[in-house]
Amino acid sequence: MRKKHILLLVLAVLIATAASAQRKTRKASPTTADTAQIVRNYIDSLNVLRQQLDSVQRANDSLRSETSDGRYYRLFAPTTFYHSPAQKQLEQNPPAGDEVTDAIDEALMQLYLRRPDLVQAYESQLQEAGTLRDDVNQEIKQEVELADKAEPVADEPEAVPVGLMVKKPNFWKLKGDGYMQFLQNYVSDNWHKGGESNYSAVGSVTLELNYNDKDKVTFENKLEMKLGIQTSRTDTVHKFKPNNDLLRYTGKVGLQAHNKWYYTLQVLAYTQFARGLKANDEKTYSDFMSPFNLNVGLGMDYKVEWLNKRLTGTINISPLSINYRYVDRTALAKGFGVKIDKHTHSLTDFGSQLTASLEWKMADQITWKTRLYAYSSYHRAEVEWENLFTLKVSRYISANLFLYPRFDDSGTHDHKLGFFQFQEYSSLGLSYSF
C-alpha cells in the first residue's frame, strides 16, 4: 500500500511540474524552435517517468511473489542509514549491481536526503550488534534409527464372559480352644465345691461365636466347659471324684455409644456337670443345678486394646443387675445362702456387678488369661478371680498354671480362711485352638 501511495505522489508531482512549465511557455510566447525543444523535453520526461514506474511495479510484483526476497527488508525495517546508497552516489563509476538492489539503494538515498529525521540507526551500529546466523537457511535433517525387524505386536486376549458372584458379608466369627492335661491340684479345706489336693487330669473346651456388623451392634456368645477327675489312695469311699467342674455361658448384646464404649445387656449363667465330693466322705457338696446362678446386668462395656493390642478383652460395668440363684438339692441350700421354704429353692436379689475378661500375650509362648467377677447386693458380696498362665511348648503341647481365689460371704464361714477360698493347679498336656 505504501508503494502505491509513493507512485501516486510521484505522478502528481510530475503532472504539476509539466503544467507549470506549459504555463510559463505560454506567457513567454516562445518561438517554433523553442516549442519543439519543449516537446522533446516533455517526451523525455515521460520516458523517464515510465521507467521509474516500471521499476516500482517490478519491485512491487517481486514483493507479492511467493518466494520472499530478503533484500526488501531494508525498506520495511526501521529506517537505517546504510553505506551502499551513499557510496554509489559518491563514486564516479559505481560497479554494476542487480536491478533490485540498485532500486532499493536509490529509494533509500532519496529518503536520506529528504527526510533525514526519520533515520533511527546506522549500519555501523548493526555491525557492532552482530550479524545474522549463516546456517538459518540450511536444511535440517532428522536422524532416524530404523530397526532391522519390528517386534511382533502382542495379541490381545479375547474377552471372555466372567460370572460375577456377590457374597454377603459374614459378620459372625467362630473361635475356640481346648486342652487335655494332667495336673497337680491344691484345694483348701473349705472349698465351696469340695475336693482335695491330689494328682489328676483335667479337660477344658471354650467356644466363642461373636457377631459384629462393624457399625453399631455386637453380639457375643461364650460357652466354657471344664471337668477334672482325680483319684486318691486315701479315699476308700470314692474311686473317682471331680475336682474341677464348670459349665458357664456368657452372652452380651452391645450397642456402640462412643468409640470403644457400648451400651450392653449381659447374661451370665453357670452351674456344674457332676457331684462335688470329698475324700472318705459320702456327703454331696454340690451338684448339677445345685447351685445354678443367673445374672442379668444392664450397663456399659469397654473394649480393651492396650500394649500394642497384646492386651485385649472387655470390661463390663453393670450398675443395675439382678442375680438369681437356684439350689435343687434341699440339703445344700444353706451352704449357698438360700433359704428353703415350701414354695421356692431360690434366692433373688438386686445389686451391681463388674466383669472383666482379658487376655495378655506376655511373649510369643506365654499367655495370661484372667477373669474377674464381682457382684454385690449391698447385703452380700461375691468375688471370683480366675487366672490361667499358659506356656506353649509346641503347637500341640502346653503347660498351664491355674490360680483361683474366691470370696463369698453368703456361704459357710471357715475358722481358718473365713469366707475366702482358693484353688490352684499346674498341668502339662495337649492343647489346640482355632
CSV table of C-alpha atoms in Angstrom, one decimal:
chain,number,residue,atom,x,y,z
A,1,MET,CA,0.0,0.0,0.0
A,2,ARG,CA,2.9,2.3,0.8
A,3,LYS,CA,4.3,1.7,-2.7
A,4,LYS,CA,1.0,2.7,-4.3
A,5,HIS,CA,1.0,5.9,-2.3
A,6,ILE,CA,4.5,6.7,-3.4
A,7,LEU,CA,3.6,6.1,-7.1
A,8,LEU,CA,0.5,8.4,-6.9
A,9,LEU,CA,2.7,11.1,-5.2
A,10,VAL,CA,5.3,10.9,-8.0
A,11,LEU,CA,2.6,11.1,-10.7
A,12,ALA,CA,1.1,14.1,-9.0
A,13,VAL,CA,4.5,15.9,-8.8
A,14,LEU,CA,5.3,15.2,-12.4
A,15,ILE,CA,1.9,16.4,-13.7
A,16,ALA,CA,2.1,19.5,-11.6
A,17,THR,CA,5.6,20.2,-13.0
A,18,ALA,CA,4.5,19.7,-16.6
A,19,ALA,CA,1.5,22.1,-16.1
A,20,SER,CA,3.7,24.8,-14.6
A,21,ALA,CA,6.1,24.5,-17.5
A,22,GLN,CA,3.4,24.9,-20.0
A,23,ARG,CA,2.0,28.0,-18.3
A,24,LYS,CA,5.5,29.6,-18.4
A,25,THR,CA,5.8,28.8,-22.1
A,26,ARG,CA,2.5,30.5,-22.9
A,27,LYS,CA,3.4,33.7,-21.0
A,28,ALA,CA,6.8,34.0,-22.7
A,29,SER,CA,5.3,33.4,-26.3
A,30,PRO,CA,8.1,31.0,-27.3
A,31,THR,CA,9.3,30.5,-30.8
A,32,THR,CA,8.8,27.5,-33.0
A,33,ALA,CA,12.2,26.1,-32.2
A,34,ASP,CA,11.6,26.6,-28.5
A,35,THR,CA,8.3,24.8,-28.8
A,36,ALA,CA,10.0,21.8,-30.5
A,37,GLN,CA,12.6,21.6,-27.8
A,38,ILE,CA,9.9,21.7,-25.1
A,39,VAL,CA,8.1,18.9,-26.7
A,40,ARG,CA,11.2,16.8,-26.8
A,41,ASN,CA,11.9,17.5,-23.2
A,42,TYR,CA,8.4,16.6,-22.2
A,43,ILE,CA,8.6,13.3,-24.2
A,44,ASP,CA,11.9,12.5,-22.5
A,45,SER,CA,10.4,13.3,-19.0
A,46,LEU,CA,7.5,10.9,-19.8
A,47,ASN,CA,10.0,8.2,-20.8
A,48,VAL,CA,11.9,8.7,-17.5
A,49,LEU,CA,8.7,8.6,-15.6
A,50,ARG,CA,7.6,5.4,-17.3
A,51,GLN,CA,10.9,3.8,-16.5
A,52,GLN,CA,10.6,4.8,-12.8
A,53,LEU,CA,7.0,3.5,-12.7
A,54,ASP,CA,8.1,0.2,-14.3
A,55,SER,CA,10.9,-0.2,-11.8
A,56,VAL,CA,8.5,0.4,-8.9
A,57,GLN,CA,6.0,-2.0,-10.4
A,58,ARG,CA,8.6,-4.7,-10.8
A,59,ALA,CA,9.7,-4.2,-7.2
A,60,ASN,CA,6.0,-4.4,-6.1
A,61,ASP,CA,5.5,-7.6,-8.1
A,62,SER,CA,8.6,-9.1,-6.6
A,63,LEU,CA,7.3,-8.4,-3.1
A,64,ARG,CA,4.0,-10.1,-3.9
A,65,SER,CA,5.6,-13.3,-5.3
A,66,GLU,CA,5.5,-16.5,-3.3
A,67,THR,CA,9.3,-16.5,-2.8
A,68,SER,CA,10.3,-13.7,-0.5
A,69,ASP,CA,13.5,-11.7,-1.1
A,70,GLY,CA,15.4,-10.6,2.0
A,71,ARG,CA,16.8,-7.5,0.1
A,72,TYR,CA,13.5,-5.7,0.6
A,73,TYR,CA,13.9,-5.9,4.3
A,74,ARG,CA,15.7,-2.5,4.4
A,75,LEU,CA,12.6,-0.8,3.0
A,76,PHE,CA,10.3,-2.0,5.7
A,77,ALA,CA,12.6,-2.2,8.7
A,78,PRO,CA,13.1,0.8,11.0
A,79,THR,CA,14.8,3.5,8.9
A,80,THR,CA,18.6,2.8,9.0
A,81,PHE,CA,21.4,4.6,7.2
A,82,TYR,CA,23.2,2.1,5.0
A,83,HIS,CA,26.6,2.8,3.4
A,84,SER,CA,25.9,1.3,0.0
A,85,PRO,CA,23.4,4.0,-1.2
A,86,ALA,CA,25.7,6.9,-0.4
A,87,GLN,CA,28.8,5.1,-1.7
A,88,LYS,CA,27.1,4.6,-5.1
A,89,GLN,CA,26.3,8.3,-5.3
A,90,LEU,CA,29.8,9.4,-4.5
A,91,GLU,CA,31.7,7.0,-6.8
A,92,GLN,CA,32.2,8.2,-10.4
A,93,ASN,CA,31.9,4.7,-11.9
A,94,PRO,CA,30.0,2.6,-9.4
A,95,PRO,CA,30.1,-1.2,-10.1
A,96,ALA,CA,27.1,-2.6,-11.8
A,97,GLY,CA,24.7,-4.3,-9.5
A,98,ASP,CA,21.4,-6.1,-9.8
A,99,GLU,CA,18.3,-4.1,-10.6
A,100,VAL,CA,16.5,-4.7,-7.3
A,101,THR,CA,19.5,-3.7,-5.1
A,102,ASP,CA,20.1,-0.5,-7.2
A,103,ALA,CA,16.4,0.5,-6.9
A,104,ILE,CA,16.4,-0.1,-3.2
A,105,ASP,CA,19.6,1.9,-2.7
A,106,GLU,CA,18.1,4.8,-4.9
A,107,ALA,CA,14.9,4.9,-2.8
A,108,LEU,CA,16.9,4.9,0.5
A,109,MET,CA,19.2,7.7,-0.8
A,110,GLN,CA,16.1,9.9,-1.7
A,111,LEU,CA,14.8,9.2,1.8
A,112,TYR,CA,18.1,10.2,3.4
A,113,LEU,CA,18.2,13.5,1.5
A,114,ARG,CA,14.5,14.5,2.0
A,115,ARG,CA,13.7,13.1,5.5
A,116,PRO,CA,16.9,12.7,7.5
A,117,ASP,CA,14.9,13.0,10.6
A,118,LEU,CA,13.4,9.5,10.1
A,119,VAL,CA,16.7,7.8,10.3
A,120,GLN,CA,16.8,5.8,13.6
A,121,ALA,CA,20.0,3.7,13.3
A,122,TYR,CA,23.3,3.3,11.4
A,123,GLU,CA,24.8,0.3,9.6
A,124,SER,CA,27.9,0.6,11.9
A,125,GLN,CA,25.6,0.1,14.9
A,126,LEU,CA,24.1,-3.0,13.4
A,127,GLN,CA,27.6,-4.4,12.7
A,128,GLU,CA,28.6,-3.9,16.3
A,129,ALA,CA,25.4,-5.7,17.5
A,130,GLY,CA,26.2,-8.7,15.4
A,131,THR,CA,25.3,-10.4,12.2
A,132,LEU,CA,22.6,-12.9,11.3
A,133,ARG,CA,23.4,-16.6,11.5
A,134,ASP,CA,24.5,-18.1,8.3
A,135,ASP,CA,23.0,-21.5,8.9
A,136,VAL,CA,19.4,-20.5,9.3
A,137,ASN,CA,18.6,-21.4,5.8
A,138,GLN,CA,20.3,-24.8,5.9
A,139,GLU,CA,18.1,-27.9,5.7
A,140,ILE,CA,17.5,-29.7,9.0
A,141,LYS,CA,17.7,-33.4,8.7
A,142,GLN,CA,16.3,-35.7,11.3
A,143,GLU,CA,18.3,-38.7,12.2
A,144,VAL,CA,16.0,-41.7,12.5
A,145,GLU,CA,17.2,-45.1,13.5
A,146,LEU,CA,15.4,-47.9,11.8
A,147,ALA,CA,15.2,-51.3,13.4
A,148,ASP,CA,16.1,-54.3,11.3
A,149,LYS,CA,13.0,-56.1,12.3
A,150,ALA,CA,9.9,-54.8,14.1
A,151,GLU,CA,8.8,-56.6,17.2
A,152,PRO,CA,5.6,-58.5,16.8
A,153,VAL,CA,2.5,-57.0,18.4
A,154,ALA,CA,1.1,-59.0,21.2
A,155,ASP,CA,-2.3,-60.4,20.5
A,156,GLU,CA,-4.9,-59.1,23.0
A,157,PRO,CA,-6.8,-61.9,24.6
A,158,GLU,CA,-10.4,-62.2,23.6
A,159,ALA,CA,-12.9,-61.0,26.1
A,160,VAL,CA,-14.3,-64.0,27.9
A,161,PRO,CA,-17.5,-63.6,29.9
A,162,VAL,CA,-16.9,-63.9,33.6
A,163,GLY,CA,-19.5,-64.9,36.1
A,164,LEU,CA,-19.8,-62.4,38.9
A,165,MET,CA,-20.7,-63.8,42.3
A,166,VAL,CA,-21.5,-61.4,45.1
A,167,LYS,CA,-21.2,-62.7,48.6
A,168,LYS,CA,-22.9,-61.1,51.6
A,169,PRO,CA,-20.5,-60.1,54.3
A,170,ASN,CA,-20.3,-62.6,57.2
A,171,PHE,CA,-20.3,-60.7,60.5
A,172,TRP,CA,-20.1,-63.9,62.5
A,173,LYS,CA,-16.8,-65.2,63.8
A,174,LEU,CA,-16.3,-68.6,65.4
A,175,LYS,CA,-13.2,-69.5,67.5
A,176,GLY,CA,-12.3,-71.7,70.3
A,177,ASP,CA,-9.6,-73.6,72.2
A,178,GLY,CA,-9.3,-76.7,74.3
A,179,TYR,CA,-6.8,-78.8,76.2
A,180,MET,CA,-6.5,-82.2,78.0
A,181,GLN,CA,-3.8,-82.2,80.7
A,182,PHE,CA,-2.5,-83.9,83.7
A,183,LEU,CA,-2.1,-81.8,86.8
A,184,GLN,CA,-1.2,-81.3,90.4
A,185,ASN,CA,-4.0,-79.8,92.4
A,186,TYR,CA,-4.4,-78.0,95.7
A,187,VAL,CA,-7.8,-77.2,97.2
A,188,SER,CA,-8.4,-75.5,100.6
A,189,ASP,CA,-10.5,-77.5,103.1
A,190,ASN,CA,-13.4,-75.1,102.8
A,191,TRP,CA,-13.6,-75.0,99.0
A,192,HIS,CA,-17.2,-74.5,98.2
A,193,LYS,CA,-17.4,-77.4,95.7
A,194,GLY,CA,-15.4,-79.8,97.7
A,195,GLY,CA,-12.3,-81.7,96.5
A,196,GLU,CA,-8.8,-82.3,97.9
A,197,SER,CA,-5.2,-81.8,96.9
A,198,ASN,CA,-4.1,-84.6,94.5
A,199,TYR,CA,-2.7,-85.6,91.1
A,200,SER,CA,-5.4,-85.7,88.5
A,201,ALA,CA,-6.4,-84.9,84.9
A,202,VAL,CA,-8.5,-82.1,83.5
A,203,GLY,CA,-10.1,-81.3,80.2
A,204,SER,CA,-11.4,-77.9,79.0
A,205,VAL,CA,-13.2,-76.6,75.9
A,206,THR,CA,-14.1,-72.9,75.2
A,207,LEU,CA,-16.2,-71.9,72.3
A,208,GLU,CA,-17.0,-68.4,71.1
A,209,LEU,CA,-19.5,-67.2,68.5
A,210,ASN,CA,-19.4,-63.4,68.1
A,211,TYR,CA,-21.3,-61.0,65.8
A,212,ASN,CA,-20.0,-57.6,64.8
A,213,ASP,CA,-21.6,-55.6,62.0
A,214,LYS,CA,-18.6,-53.1,62.0
A,215,ASP,CA,-21.0,-50.3,62.6
A,216,LYS,CA,-23.1,-50.3,65.9
A,217,VAL,CA,-24.2,-53.7,67.0
A,218,THR,CA,-22.3,-56.6,68.7
A,219,PHE,CA,-23.5,-59.9,70.0
A,220,GLU,CA,-21.0,-62.1,71.9
A,221,ASN,CA,-21.6,-65.7,73.0
A,222,LYS,CA,-19.1,-67.7,75.0
A,223,LEU,CA,-19.5,-71.2,76.3
A,224,GLU,CA,-17.0,-72.7,78.8
A,225,MET,CA,-16.9,-76.3,79.8
A,226,LYS,CA,-14.3,-77.8,82.2
A,227,LEU,CA,-14.2,-81.1,84.0
A,228,GLY,CA,-11.4,-82.5,86.1
A,229,ILE,CA,-11.3,-86.0,87.6
A,230,GLN,CA,-9.0,-87.2,90.4
A,231,THR,CA,-8.1,-90.4,92.2
A,232,SER,CA,-6.8,-90.6,95.7
A,233,ARG,CA,-5.3,-93.6,97.6
A,234,THR,CA,-6.5,-92.3,100.9
A,235,ASP,CA,-10.1,-92.2,99.6
A,236,THR,CA,-11.7,-95.5,100.3
A,237,VAL,CA,-15.2,-94.4,99.6
A,238,HIS,CA,-14.9,-92.8,96.1
A,239,LYS,CA,-12.8,-94.3,93.3
A,240,PHE,CA,-13.1,-91.1,91.2
A,241,LYS,CA,-14.0,-87.6,92.2
A,242,PRO,CA,-14.4,-84.4,90.2
A,243,ASN,CA,-12.1,-81.5,91.3
A,244,ASN,CA,-12.7,-79.1,88.5
A,245,ASP,CA,-16.3,-78.7,87.3
A,246,LEU,CA,-17.7,-75.8,85.3
A,247,LEU,CA,-20.5,-75.2,82.8
A,248,ARG,CA,-20.8,-71.5,82.1
A,249,TYR,CA,-22.4,-69.3,79.4
A,250,THR,CA,-21.8,-65.6,78.9
A,251,GLY,CA,-23.9,-63.6,76.5
A,252,LYS,CA,-23.7,-60.0,75.7
A,253,VAL,CA,-25.6,-57.6,73.4
A,254,GLY,CA,-23.9,-54.3,72.7
A,255,LEU,CA,-24.9,-51.0,71.0
A,256,GLN,CA,-22.0,-48.7,70.3
A,257,ALA,CA,-22.2,-45.4,72.3
A,258,HIS,CA,-18.8,-43.8,71.5
A,259,ASN,CA,-15.6,-45.2,70.1
A,260,LYS,CA,-14.9,-48.3,72.3
A,261,TRP,CA,-17.8,-47.8,74.7
A,262,TYR,CA,-21.0,-49.9,74.2
A,263,TYR,CA,-24.4,-50.0,76.0
A,264,THR,CA,-24.7,-53.6,76.9
A,265,LEU,CA,-27.1,-56.2,78.3
A,266,GLN,CA,-25.2,-59.1,79.8
A,267,VAL,CA,-26.4,-62.5,80.7
A,268,LEU,CA,-24.3,-64.8,82.8
A,269,ALA,CA,-25.4,-68.4,83.7
A,270,TYR,CA,-23.3,-71.2,85.2
A,271,THR,CA,-23.5,-74.4,87.1
A,272,GLN,CA,-21.6,-77.7,87.0
A,273,PHE,CA,-21.7,-81.2,85.5
A,274,ALA,CA,-21.4,-83.7,88.3
A,275,ARG,CA,-21.5,-84.1,92.1
A,276,GLY,CA,-18.8,-82.4,94.2
A,277,LEU,CA,-17.3,-84.8,96.7
A,278,LYS,CA,-14.5,-85.0,99.3
A,279,ALA,CA,-12.3,-87.9,100.2
A,280,ASN,CA,-13.7,-90.6,102.5
A,281,ASP,CA,-17.0,-88.6,102.8
A,282,GLU,CA,-20.3,-89.7,101.3
A,283,LYS,CA,-21.8,-86.2,101.6
A,284,THR,CA,-22.5,-84.3,98.3
A,285,TYR,CA,-21.3,-80.8,98.4
A,286,SER,CA,-22.5,-79.6,95.1
A,287,ASP,CA,-24.3,-81.0,92.0
A,288,PHE,CA,-25.8,-80.1,88.7
A,289,MET,CA,-28.2,-77.2,89.2
A,290,SER,CA,-27.1,-77.0,92.9
A,291,PRO,CA,-26.3,-74.2,92.6
A,292,PHE,CA,-27.4,-72.6,89.4
A,293,ASN,CA,-26.6,-68.9,89.1
A,294,LEU,CA,-28.2,-66.5,86.6
A,295,ASN,CA,-27.2,-62.9,86.5
A,296,VAL,CA,-28.6,-60.2,84.2
A,297,GLY,CA,-26.9,-56.8,84.1
A,298,LEU,CA,-27.6,-53.6,82.3
A,299,GLY,CA,-24.6,-51.2,81.9
A,300,MET,CA,-21.7,-50.4,79.6
A,301,ASP,CA,-18.9,-52.3,78.1
A,302,TYR,CA,-15.4,-51.1,77.2
A,303,LYS,CA,-13.3,-52.8,74.5
A,304,VAL,CA,-9.6,-53.1,75.7
A,305,GLU,CA,-6.8,-52.8,73.2
A,306,TRP,CA,-3.7,-51.9,75.2
A,307,LEU,CA,0.1,-52.6,74.8
A,308,ASN,CA,0.0,-52.5,71.0
A,309,LYS,CA,-3.0,-54.8,71.1
A,310,ARG,CA,-1.2,-57.5,73.1
A,311,LEU,CA,-3.6,-57.0,75.9
A,312,THR,CA,-7.2,-57.3,74.7
A,313,GLY,CA,-10.6,-58.1,76.1
A,314,THR,CA,-13.6,-56.4,77.7
A,315,ILE,CA,-14.6,-54.7,80.9
A,316,ASN,CA,-18.3,-54.6,81.8
A,317,ILE,CA,-19.8,-52.4,84.4
A,318,SER,CA,-23.5,-53.0,85.2
A,319,PRO,CA,-24.8,-50.6,87.9
A,320,LEU,CA,-28.2,-52.3,87.6
A,321,SER,CA,-28.0,-56.1,88.0
A,322,ILE,CA,-30.3,-58.8,89.1
A,323,ASN,CA,-29.0,-62.2,90.4
A,324,TYR,CA,-31.0,-65.4,90.6
A,325,ARG,CA,-29.6,-68.4,92.5
A,326,TYR,CA,-31.4,-71.8,92.5
A,327,VAL,CA,-30.4,-74.9,94.5
A,328,ASP,CA,-32.2,-78.1,93.5
A,329,ARG,CA,-30.9,-80.2,96.5
A,330,THR,CA,-32.6,-79.0,99.6
A,331,ALA,CA,-29.7,-80.1,101.9
A,332,LEU,CA,-27.3,-77.9,100.0
A,333,ALA,CA,-29.4,-74.7,100.1
A,334,LYS,CA,-28.0,-73.3,103.4
A,335,GLY,CA,-24.4,-73.7,102.2
A,336,PHE,CA,-25.1,-71.4,99.3
A,337,GLY,CA,-27.1,-68.8,101.3
A,338,VAL,CA,-30.5,-69.9,100.1
A,339,LYS,CA,-33.4,-70.2,102.5
A,340,ILE,CA,-35.7,-73.2,101.6
A,341,ASP,CA,-39.4,-73.0,102.1
A,342,LYS,CA,-42.4,-74.8,100.7
A,343,HIS,CA,-42.6,-72.6,97.6
A,344,THR,CA,-39.1,-71.9,96.5
A,345,HIS,CA,-35.5,-73.1,96.4
A,346,SER,CA,-34.0,-69.9,95.1
A,347,LEU,CA,-32.6,-66.5,96.1
A,348,THR,CA,-33.2,-63.4,94.1
A,349,ASP,CA,-31.5,-60.0,94.9
A,350,PHE,CA,-30.6,-56.8,93.1
A,351,GLY,CA,-27.2,-55.1,93.1
A,352,SER,CA,-24.3,-54.1,90.9
A,353,GLN,CA,-21.6,-56.2,89.1
A,354,LEU,CA,-18.2,-55.8,87.5
A,355,THR,CA,-16.9,-58.3,84.9
A,356,ALA,CA,-13.5,-58.2,83.3
A,357,SER,CA,-12.3,-60.7,80.8
A,358,LEU,CA,-8.7,-60.1,79.5
A,359,GLU,CA,-6.0,-61.9,77.6
A,360,TRP,CA,-2.4,-60.7,77.6
A,361,LYS,CA,0.2,-62.2,75.3
A,362,MET,CA,3.2,-61.5,77.5
A,363,ALA,CA,5.5,-63.2,75.0
A,364,ASP,CA,5.1,-65.4,71.9
A,365,GLN,CA,5.0,-68.5,74.1
A,366,ILE,CA,3.4,-67.1,77.3
A,367,THR,CA,-0.3,-66.1,77.6
A,368,TRP,CA,-2.2,-64.9,80.6
A,369,LYS,CA,-6.0,-65.2,80.6
A,370,THR,CA,-7.8,-63.6,83.5
A,371,ARG,CA,-11.4,-63.2,84.5
A,372,LEU,CA,-12.7,-61.0,87.4
A,373,TYR,CA,-16.3,-61.2,88.5
A,374,ALA,CA,-17.6,-59.1,91.4
A,375,TYR,CA,-21.2,-58.9,92.5
A,376,SER,CA,-22.7,-57.0,95.4
A,377,SER,CA,-26.3,-56.8,96.6
A,378,TYR,CA,-25.3,-54.4,99.4
A,379,HIS,CA,-26.2,-57.3,101.8
A,380,ARG,CA,-23.7,-59.9,100.4
A,381,ALA,CA,-20.7,-59.9,98.2
A,382,GLU,CA,-19.3,-62.4,95.8
A,383,VAL,CA,-15.9,-62.1,94.1
A,384,GLU,CA,-14.1,-64.6,91.8
A,385,TRP,CA,-10.7,-64.1,90.1
A,386,GLU,CA,-9.6,-66.7,87.7
A,387,ASN,CA,-6.0,-66.7,86.3
A,388,LEU,CA,-4.7,-69.1,83.7
A,389,PHE,CA,-1.0,-68.9,82.7
A,390,THR,CA,-0.2,-70.9,79.6
A,391,LEU,CA,3.3,-71.8,78.4
A,392,LYS,CA,3.2,-73.1,74.8
A,393,VAL,CA,5.9,-75.7,74.4
A,394,SER,CA,5.0,-76.6,70.8
A,395,ARG,CA,2.0,-76.3,68.5
A,396,TYR,CA,0.0,-79.0,70.4
A,397,ILE,CA,1.8,-79.2,73.8
A,398,SER,CA,1.4,-76.6,76.6
A,399,ALA,CA,1.8,-76.2,80.3
A,400,ASN,CA,-0.8,-74.5,82.5
A,401,LEU,CA,-0.8,-72.8,85.9
A,402,PHE,CA,-4.2,-72.0,87.3
A,403,LEU,CA,-4.8,-69.7,90.3
A,404,TYR,CA,-8.3,-69.1,91.5
A,405,PRO,CA,-9.0,-67.0,94.7
A,406,ARG,CA,-12.6,-66.6,95.6
A,407,PHE,CA,-14.7,-64.7,98.2
A,408,ASP,CA,-18.4,-65.4,99.1
A,409,ASP,CA,-19.8,-64.2,102.4
A,410,SER,CA,-23.1,-65.9,101.7
A,411,GLY,CA,-21.5,-69.4,102.2
A,412,THR,CA,-20.2,-71.3,105.3
A,413,HIS,CA,-17.6,-69.5,107.4
A,414,ASP,CA,-14.3,-71.3,107.9
A,415,HIS,CA,-12.4,-70.8,111.1
A,416,LYS,CA,-9.1,-70.5,109.2
A,417,LEU,CA,-9.8,-68.7,106.0
A,418,GLY,CA,-13.2,-67.1,106.9
A,419,PHE,CA,-15.1,-66.5,103.6
A,420,PHE,CA,-12.0,-66.7,101.4
A,421,GLN,CA,-11.4,-69.8,99.2
A,422,PHE,CA,-8.6,-70.8,97.0
A,423,GLN,CA,-7.8,-73.3,94.3
A,424,GLU,CA,-4.6,-73.9,92.3
A,425,TYR,CA,-3.3,-76.5,89.9
A,426,SER,CA,-0.5,-76.9,87.4
A,427,SER,CA,-0.6,-79.3,84.4
A,428,LEU,CA,1.1,-80.4,81.2
A,429,GLY,CA,-0.6,-81.9,78.2
A,430,LEU,CA,-2.2,-81.5,74.8
A,431,SER,CA,-3.8,-78.2,73.6
A,432,TYR,CA,-5.5,-77.0,70.4
A,433,SER,CA,-7.0,-73.7,69.3
A,434,PHE,CA,-8.8,-72.4,66.2
